[in-house]
PDB file of C-alpha atoms in Angstrom:
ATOM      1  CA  UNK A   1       0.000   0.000   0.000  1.00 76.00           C
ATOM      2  CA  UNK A   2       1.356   3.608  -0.788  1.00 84.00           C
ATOM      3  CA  UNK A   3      -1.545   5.052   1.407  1.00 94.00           C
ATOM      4  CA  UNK A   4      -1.941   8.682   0.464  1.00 97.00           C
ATOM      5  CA  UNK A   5      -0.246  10.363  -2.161  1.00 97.00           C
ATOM      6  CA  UNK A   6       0.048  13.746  -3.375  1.00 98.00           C
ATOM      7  CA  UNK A   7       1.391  15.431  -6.560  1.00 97.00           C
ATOM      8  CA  UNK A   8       3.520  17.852  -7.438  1.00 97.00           C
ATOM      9  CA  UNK A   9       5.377  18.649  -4.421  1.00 97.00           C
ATOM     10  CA  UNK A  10       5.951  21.442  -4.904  1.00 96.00           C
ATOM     11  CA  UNK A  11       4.794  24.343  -7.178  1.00 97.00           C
ATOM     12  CA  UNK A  12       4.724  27.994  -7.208  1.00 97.00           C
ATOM     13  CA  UNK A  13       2.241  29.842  -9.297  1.00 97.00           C
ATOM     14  CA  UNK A  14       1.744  33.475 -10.144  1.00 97.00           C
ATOM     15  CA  UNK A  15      -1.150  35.535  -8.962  1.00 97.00           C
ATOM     16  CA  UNK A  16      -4.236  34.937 -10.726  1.00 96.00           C
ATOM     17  CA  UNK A  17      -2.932  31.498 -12.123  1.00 97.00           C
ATOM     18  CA  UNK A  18      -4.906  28.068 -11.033  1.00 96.00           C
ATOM     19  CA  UNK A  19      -4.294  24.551 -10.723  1.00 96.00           C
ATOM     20  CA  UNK A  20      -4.923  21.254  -9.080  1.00 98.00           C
ATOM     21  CA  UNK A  21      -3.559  19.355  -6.341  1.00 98.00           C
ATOM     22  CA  UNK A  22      -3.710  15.544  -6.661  1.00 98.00           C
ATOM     23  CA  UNK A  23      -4.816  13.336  -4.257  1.00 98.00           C
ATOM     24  CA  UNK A  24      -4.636   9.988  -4.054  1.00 98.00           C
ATOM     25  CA  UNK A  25      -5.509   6.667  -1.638  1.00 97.00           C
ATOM     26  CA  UNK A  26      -4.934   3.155  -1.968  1.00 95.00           C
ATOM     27  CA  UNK A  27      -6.726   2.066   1.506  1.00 93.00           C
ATOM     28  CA  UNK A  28     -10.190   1.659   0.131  1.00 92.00           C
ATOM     29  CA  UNK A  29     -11.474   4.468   3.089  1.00 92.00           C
ATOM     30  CA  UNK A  30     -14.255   6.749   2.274  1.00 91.00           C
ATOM     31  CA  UNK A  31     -13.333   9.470   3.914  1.00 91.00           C
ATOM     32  CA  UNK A  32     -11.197  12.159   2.603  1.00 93.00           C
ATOM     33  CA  UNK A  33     -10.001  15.514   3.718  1.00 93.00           C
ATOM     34  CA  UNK A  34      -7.958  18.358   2.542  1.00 96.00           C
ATOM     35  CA  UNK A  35      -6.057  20.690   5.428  1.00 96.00           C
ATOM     36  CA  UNK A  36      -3.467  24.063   5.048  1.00 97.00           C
ATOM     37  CA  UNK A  37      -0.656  24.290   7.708  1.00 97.00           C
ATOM     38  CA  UNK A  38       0.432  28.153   7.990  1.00 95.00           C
ATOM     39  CA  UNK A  39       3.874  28.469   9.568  1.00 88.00           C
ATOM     40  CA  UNK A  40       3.144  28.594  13.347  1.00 84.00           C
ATOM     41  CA  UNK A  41      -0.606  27.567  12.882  1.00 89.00           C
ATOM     42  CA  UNK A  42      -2.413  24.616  13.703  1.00 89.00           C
ATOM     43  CA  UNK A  43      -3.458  22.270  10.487  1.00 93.00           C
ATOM     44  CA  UNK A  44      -6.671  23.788   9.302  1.00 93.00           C
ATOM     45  CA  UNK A  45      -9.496  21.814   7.251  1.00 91.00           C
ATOM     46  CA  UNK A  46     -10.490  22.712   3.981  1.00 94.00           C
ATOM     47  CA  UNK A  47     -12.945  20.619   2.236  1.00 93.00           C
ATOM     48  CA  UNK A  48     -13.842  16.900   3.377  1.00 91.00           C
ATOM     49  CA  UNK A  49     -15.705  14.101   1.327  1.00 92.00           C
ATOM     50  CA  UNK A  50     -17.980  11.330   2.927  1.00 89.00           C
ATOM     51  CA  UNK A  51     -17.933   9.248  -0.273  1.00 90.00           C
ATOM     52  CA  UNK A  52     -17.837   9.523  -3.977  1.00 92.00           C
ATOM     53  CA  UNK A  53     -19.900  12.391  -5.314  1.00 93.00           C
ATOM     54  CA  UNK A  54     -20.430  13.836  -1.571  1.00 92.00           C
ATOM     55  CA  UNK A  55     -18.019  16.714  -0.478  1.00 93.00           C
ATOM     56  CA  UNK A  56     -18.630  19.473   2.190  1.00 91.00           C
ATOM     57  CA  UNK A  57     -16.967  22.809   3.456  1.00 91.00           C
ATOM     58  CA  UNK A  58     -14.634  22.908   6.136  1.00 89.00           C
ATOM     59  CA  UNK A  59     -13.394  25.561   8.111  1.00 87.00           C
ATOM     60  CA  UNK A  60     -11.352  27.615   5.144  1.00 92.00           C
ATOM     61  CA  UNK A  61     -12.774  26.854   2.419  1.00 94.00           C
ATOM     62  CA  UNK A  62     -13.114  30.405   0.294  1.00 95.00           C
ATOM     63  CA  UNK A  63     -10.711  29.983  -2.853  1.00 96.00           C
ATOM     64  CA  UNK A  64     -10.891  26.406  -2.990  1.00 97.00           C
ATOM     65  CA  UNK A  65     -13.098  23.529  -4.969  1.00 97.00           C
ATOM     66  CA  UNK A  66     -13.080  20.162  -4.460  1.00 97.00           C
ATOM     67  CA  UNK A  67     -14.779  17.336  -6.561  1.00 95.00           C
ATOM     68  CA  UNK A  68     -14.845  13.451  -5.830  1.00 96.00           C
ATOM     69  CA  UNK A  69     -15.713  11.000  -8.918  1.00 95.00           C
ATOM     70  CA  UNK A  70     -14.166   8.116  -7.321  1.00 96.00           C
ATOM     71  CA  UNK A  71     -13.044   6.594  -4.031  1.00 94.00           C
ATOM     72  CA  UNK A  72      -9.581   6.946  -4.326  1.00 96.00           C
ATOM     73  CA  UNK A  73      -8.933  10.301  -5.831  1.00 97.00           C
ATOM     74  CA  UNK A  74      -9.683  13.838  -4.415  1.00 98.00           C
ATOM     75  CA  UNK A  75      -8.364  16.745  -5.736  1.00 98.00           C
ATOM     76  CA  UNK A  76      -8.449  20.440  -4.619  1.00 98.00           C
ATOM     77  CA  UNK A  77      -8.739  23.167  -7.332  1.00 97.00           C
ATOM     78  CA  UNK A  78      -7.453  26.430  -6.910  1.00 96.00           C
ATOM     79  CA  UNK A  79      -9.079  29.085  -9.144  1.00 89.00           C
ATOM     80  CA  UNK A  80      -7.479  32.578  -8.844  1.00 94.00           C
ATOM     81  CA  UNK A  81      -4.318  31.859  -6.878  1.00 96.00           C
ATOM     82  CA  UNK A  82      -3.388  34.749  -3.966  1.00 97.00           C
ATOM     83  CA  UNK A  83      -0.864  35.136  -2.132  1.00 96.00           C
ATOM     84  CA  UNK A  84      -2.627  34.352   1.188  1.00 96.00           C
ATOM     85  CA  UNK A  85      -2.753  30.574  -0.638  1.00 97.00           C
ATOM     86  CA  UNK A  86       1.045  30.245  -0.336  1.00 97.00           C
ATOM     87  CA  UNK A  87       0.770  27.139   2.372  1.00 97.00           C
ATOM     88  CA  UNK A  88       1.632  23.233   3.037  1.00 98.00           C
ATOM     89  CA  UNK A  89      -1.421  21.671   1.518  1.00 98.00           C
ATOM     90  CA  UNK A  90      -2.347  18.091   3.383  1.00 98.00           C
ATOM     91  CA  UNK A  91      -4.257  15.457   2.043  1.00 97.00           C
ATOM     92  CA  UNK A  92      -5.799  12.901   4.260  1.00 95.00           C
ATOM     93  CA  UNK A  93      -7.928  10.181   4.449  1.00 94.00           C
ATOM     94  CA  UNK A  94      -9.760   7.771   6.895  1.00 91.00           C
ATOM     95  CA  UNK A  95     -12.092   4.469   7.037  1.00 85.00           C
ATOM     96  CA  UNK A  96     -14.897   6.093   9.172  1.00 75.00           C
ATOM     97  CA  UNK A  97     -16.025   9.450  10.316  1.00 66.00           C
ATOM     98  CA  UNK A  98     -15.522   9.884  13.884  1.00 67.00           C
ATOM     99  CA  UNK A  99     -13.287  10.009  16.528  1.00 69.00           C
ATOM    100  CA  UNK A 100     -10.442   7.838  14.211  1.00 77.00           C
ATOM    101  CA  UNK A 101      -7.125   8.375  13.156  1.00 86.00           C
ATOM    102  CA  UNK A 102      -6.700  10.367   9.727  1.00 90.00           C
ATOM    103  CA  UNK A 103      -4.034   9.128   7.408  1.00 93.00           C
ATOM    104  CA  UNK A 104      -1.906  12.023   5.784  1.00 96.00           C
ATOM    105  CA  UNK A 105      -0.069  12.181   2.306  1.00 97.00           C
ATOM    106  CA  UNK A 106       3.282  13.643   1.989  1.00 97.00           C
ATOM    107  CA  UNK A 107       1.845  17.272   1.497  1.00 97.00           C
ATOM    108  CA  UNK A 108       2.673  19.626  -1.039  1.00 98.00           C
ATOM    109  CA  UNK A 109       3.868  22.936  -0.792  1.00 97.00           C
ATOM    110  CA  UNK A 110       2.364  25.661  -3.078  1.00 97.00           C
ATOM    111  CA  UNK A 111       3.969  29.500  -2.999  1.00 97.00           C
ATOM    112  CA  UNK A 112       1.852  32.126  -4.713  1.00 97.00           C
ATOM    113  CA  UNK A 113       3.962  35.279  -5.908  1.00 96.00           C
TER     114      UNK A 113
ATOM    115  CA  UNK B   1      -9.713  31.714  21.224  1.00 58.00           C
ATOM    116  CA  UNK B   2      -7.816  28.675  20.482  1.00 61.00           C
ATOM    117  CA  UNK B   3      -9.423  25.675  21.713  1.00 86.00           C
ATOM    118  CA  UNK B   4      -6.365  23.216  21.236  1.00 92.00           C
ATOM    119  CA  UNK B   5      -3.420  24.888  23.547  1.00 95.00           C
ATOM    120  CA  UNK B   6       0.130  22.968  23.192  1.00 97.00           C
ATOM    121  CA  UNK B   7       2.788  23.727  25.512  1.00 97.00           C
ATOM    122  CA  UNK B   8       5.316  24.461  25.032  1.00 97.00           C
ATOM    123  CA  UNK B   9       5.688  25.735  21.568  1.00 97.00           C
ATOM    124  CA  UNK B  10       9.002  24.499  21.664  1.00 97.00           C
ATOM    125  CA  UNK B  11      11.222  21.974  24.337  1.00 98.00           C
ATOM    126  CA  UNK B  12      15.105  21.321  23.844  1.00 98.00           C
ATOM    127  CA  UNK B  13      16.027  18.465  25.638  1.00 98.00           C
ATOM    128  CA  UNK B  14      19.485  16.218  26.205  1.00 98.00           C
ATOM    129  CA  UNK B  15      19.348  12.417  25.330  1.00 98.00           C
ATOM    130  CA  UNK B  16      17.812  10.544  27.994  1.00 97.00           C
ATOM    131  CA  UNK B  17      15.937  13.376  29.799  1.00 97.00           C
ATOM    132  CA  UNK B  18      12.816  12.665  30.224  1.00 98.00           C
ATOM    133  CA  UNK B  19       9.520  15.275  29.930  1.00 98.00           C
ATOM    134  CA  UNK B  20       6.368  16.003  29.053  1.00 98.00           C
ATOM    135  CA  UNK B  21       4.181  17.713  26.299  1.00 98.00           C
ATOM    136  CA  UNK B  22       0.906  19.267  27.110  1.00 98.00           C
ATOM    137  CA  UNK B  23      -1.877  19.852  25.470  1.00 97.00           C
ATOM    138  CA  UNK B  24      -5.430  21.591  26.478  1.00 95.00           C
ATOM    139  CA  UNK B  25      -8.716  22.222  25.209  1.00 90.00           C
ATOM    140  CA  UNK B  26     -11.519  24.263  26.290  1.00 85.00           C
ATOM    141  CA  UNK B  27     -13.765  22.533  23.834  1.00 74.00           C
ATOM    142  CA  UNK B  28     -17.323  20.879  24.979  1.00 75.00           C
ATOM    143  CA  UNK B  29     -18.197  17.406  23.138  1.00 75.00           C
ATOM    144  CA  UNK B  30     -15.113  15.840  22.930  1.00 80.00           C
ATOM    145  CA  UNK B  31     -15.315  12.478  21.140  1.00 84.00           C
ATOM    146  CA  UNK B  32     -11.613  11.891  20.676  1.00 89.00           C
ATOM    147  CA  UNK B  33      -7.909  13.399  21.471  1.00 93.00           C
ATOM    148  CA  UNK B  34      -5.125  12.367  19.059  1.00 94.00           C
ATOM    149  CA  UNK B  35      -1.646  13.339  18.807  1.00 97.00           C
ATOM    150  CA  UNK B  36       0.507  13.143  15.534  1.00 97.00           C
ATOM    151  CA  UNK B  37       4.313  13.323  15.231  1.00 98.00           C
ATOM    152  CA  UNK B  38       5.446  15.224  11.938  1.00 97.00           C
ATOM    153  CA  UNK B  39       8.883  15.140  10.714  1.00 97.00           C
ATOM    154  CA  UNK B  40      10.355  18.452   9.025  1.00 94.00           C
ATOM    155  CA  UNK B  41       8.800  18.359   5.072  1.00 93.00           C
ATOM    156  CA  UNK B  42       6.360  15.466   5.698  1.00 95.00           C
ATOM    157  CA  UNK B  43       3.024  14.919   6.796  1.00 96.00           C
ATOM    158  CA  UNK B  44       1.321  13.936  10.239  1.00 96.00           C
ATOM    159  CA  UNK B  45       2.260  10.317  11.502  1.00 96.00           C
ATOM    160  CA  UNK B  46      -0.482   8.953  13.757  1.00 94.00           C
ATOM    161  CA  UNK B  47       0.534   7.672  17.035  1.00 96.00           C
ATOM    162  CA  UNK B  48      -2.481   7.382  19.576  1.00 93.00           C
ATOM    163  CA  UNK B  49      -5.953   8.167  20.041  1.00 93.00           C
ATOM    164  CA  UNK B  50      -7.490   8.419  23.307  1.00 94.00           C
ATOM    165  CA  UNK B  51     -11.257   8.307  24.209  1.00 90.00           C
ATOM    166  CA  UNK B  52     -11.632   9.019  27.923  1.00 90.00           C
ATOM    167  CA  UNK B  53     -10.478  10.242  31.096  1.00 92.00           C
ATOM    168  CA  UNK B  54      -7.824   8.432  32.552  1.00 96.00           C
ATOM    169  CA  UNK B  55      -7.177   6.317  29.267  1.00 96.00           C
ATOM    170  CA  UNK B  56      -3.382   5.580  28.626  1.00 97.00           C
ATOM    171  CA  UNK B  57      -1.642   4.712  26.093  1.00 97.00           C
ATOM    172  CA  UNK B  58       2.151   3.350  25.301  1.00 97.00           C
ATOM    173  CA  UNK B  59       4.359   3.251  21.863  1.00 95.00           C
ATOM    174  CA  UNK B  60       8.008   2.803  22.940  1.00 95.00           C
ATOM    175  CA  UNK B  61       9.615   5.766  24.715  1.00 97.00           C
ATOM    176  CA  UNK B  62       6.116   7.507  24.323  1.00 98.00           C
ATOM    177  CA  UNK B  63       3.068   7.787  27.053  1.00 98.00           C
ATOM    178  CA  UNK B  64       0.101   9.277  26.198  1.00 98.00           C
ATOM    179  CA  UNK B  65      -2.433  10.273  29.171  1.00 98.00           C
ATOM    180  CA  UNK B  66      -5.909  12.177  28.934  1.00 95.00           C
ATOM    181  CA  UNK B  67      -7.964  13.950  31.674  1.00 93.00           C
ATOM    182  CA  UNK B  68     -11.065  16.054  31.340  1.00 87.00           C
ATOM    183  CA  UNK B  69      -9.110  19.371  30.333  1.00 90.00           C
ATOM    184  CA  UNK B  70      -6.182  17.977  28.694  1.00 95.00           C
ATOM    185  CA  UNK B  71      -3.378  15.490  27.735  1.00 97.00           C
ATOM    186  CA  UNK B  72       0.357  14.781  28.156  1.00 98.00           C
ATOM    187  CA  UNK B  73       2.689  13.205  26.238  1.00 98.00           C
ATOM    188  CA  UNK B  74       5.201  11.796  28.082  1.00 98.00           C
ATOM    189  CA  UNK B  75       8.574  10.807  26.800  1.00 98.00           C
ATOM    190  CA  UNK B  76      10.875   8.416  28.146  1.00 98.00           C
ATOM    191  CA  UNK B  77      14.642   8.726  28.053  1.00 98.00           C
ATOM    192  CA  UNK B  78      14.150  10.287  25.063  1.00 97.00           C
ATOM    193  CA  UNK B  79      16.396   9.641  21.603  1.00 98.00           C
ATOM    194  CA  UNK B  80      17.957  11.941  18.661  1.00 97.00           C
ATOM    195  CA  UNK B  81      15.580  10.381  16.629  1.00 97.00           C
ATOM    196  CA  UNK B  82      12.479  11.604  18.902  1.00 98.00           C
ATOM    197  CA  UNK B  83      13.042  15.120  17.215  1.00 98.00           C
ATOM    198  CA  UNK B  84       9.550  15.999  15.746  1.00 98.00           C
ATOM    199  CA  UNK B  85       7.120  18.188  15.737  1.00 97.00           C
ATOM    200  CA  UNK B  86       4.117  16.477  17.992  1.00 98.00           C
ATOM    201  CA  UNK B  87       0.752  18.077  17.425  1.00 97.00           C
ATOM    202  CA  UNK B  88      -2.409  17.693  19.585  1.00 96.00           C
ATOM    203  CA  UNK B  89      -5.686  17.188  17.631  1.00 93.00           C
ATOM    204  CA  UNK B  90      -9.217  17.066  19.136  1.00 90.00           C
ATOM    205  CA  UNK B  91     -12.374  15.388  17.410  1.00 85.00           C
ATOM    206  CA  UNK B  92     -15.987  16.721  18.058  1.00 74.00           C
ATOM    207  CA  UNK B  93     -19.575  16.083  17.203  1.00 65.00           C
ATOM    208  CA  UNK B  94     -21.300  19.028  15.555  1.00 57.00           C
ATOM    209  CA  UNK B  95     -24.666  19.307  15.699  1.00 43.00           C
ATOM    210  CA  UNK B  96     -26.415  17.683  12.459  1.00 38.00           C
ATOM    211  CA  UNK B  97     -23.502  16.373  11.076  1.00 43.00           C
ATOM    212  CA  UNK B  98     -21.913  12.974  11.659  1.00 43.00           C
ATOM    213  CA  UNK B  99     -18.405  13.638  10.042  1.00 52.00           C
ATOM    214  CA  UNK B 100     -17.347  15.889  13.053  1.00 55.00           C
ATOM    215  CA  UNK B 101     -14.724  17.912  12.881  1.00 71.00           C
ATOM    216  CA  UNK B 102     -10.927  18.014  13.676  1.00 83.00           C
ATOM    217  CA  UNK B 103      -9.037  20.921  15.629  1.00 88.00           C
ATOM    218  CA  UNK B 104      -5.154  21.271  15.547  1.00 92.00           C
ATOM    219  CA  UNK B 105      -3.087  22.874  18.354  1.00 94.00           C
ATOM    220  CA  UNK B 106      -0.260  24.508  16.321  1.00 96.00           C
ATOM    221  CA  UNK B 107       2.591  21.974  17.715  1.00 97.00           C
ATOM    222  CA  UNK B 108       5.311  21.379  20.076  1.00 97.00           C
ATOM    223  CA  UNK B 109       8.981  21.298  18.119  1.00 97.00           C
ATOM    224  CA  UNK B 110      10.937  18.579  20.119  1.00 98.00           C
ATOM    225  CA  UNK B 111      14.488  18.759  19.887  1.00 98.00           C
ATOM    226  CA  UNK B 112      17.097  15.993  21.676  1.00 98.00           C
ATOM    227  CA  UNK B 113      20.457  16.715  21.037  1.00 97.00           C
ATOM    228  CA  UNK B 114      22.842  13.482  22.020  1.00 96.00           C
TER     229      UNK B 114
END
């Protein structure tokens, strides 16, 4: 199993530009999340999926889409690029919802000039 | 108002001294506490998850113990290779939803220098 994988990582895009952020997970779980770590900031959640063709809001979500067509892929679009996106993006995943562990990818690490 | 408080934000310690990482919540509904190591440039590691008050858990040199207010993380003659960043994470019901939710602390950055 590779678990959770994420592509590029790395990437810096102008102002204005967009792109996608890959997501990836090999563990057959249903549940899939995408978080930003700011230097000095607690991981924050951006958009979480209960199951193909389900996704919902988290708590920073403006900026950001998210689709899921399948089980094992969820990627996170990013539209207009600003410079207050330059984070650590974190994909994760996990079997259930509730109080269980959350698998993370490697992350990637997007810088918006 | 942060909810998840680690202390401290940052601990130096010598190899073999043990000590403890702390971290507190002020939040009502807790359904789950879990703490993470992550390693400089990769993602969050899972180590434990802990349910109740007065649940412990053990993974090597590392103790995990959970009250009503908060949790420590206890580390035992601790190695070089303990260095990591150990974040605190707290799981809650919301009301209507049955995903919940999970809230970060922002980290403690361990460092054990031989």
């Amino acid at each position: 199993n590779a678990g959770v994988t994420q592509t590029p990582k790395f990437r810096i895009l102008k102002i204005g530009q967009s792109m996608t952020l890959q997501c990836t997970q090999d563990m057959n779980h249903n549940y899939m999340y995408w978080y930003r770590q700011d230097p000095g900031m607690g991981l924050k959640l951006i958009y979480y999926s209960v199951g193909a063709g389900i996704t919902d809001k988290g708590e920073v979500p403006n900026g950001y889409n998210v689709s899921r067509s399948t089980t094992e892929d969820f990627p996170l679009r990013l539209e207009l690029a600003a410079p207050s996106q330059t984070s650590v993006y974190f994909c994760a995943s996990s079997y259930v919802s509730g109080p269980y562990e959350q698998y993370f990818g490697p992350g990637t690490r997007l810088t918006v000039t | 108002e942060d909810q998840v408080t680690q202390s401290p934000e940052a601990l130096r310690l010598q190899e073999g001294e043990s000590s403890s990482l702390n971290c507190s919540y002020t939040v009502s509904g807790l359904r789950g506490l879990f703490w993470y190591r992550q390693d400089p440039g990769k993602g969050p590691e899972f180590l434990f998850t802990l349910y109740s008050a007065g649940e412990e858990k053990e993974k090597e040199r590392l103790k995990a113990t959970l009250t009503k207010k908060e949790s420590f993380l206890h580390i035992t003659a601790p190695k070089p290779e303990d260095s990591a960043t150990y974040l605190c994470a707290v799981h809650l019901a919301i009301y209507g939803g049955s995903q919940g939710n999970l809230i970060f602390g922002k980290g403690t950055k361990l460092s054990v220098k031989p």
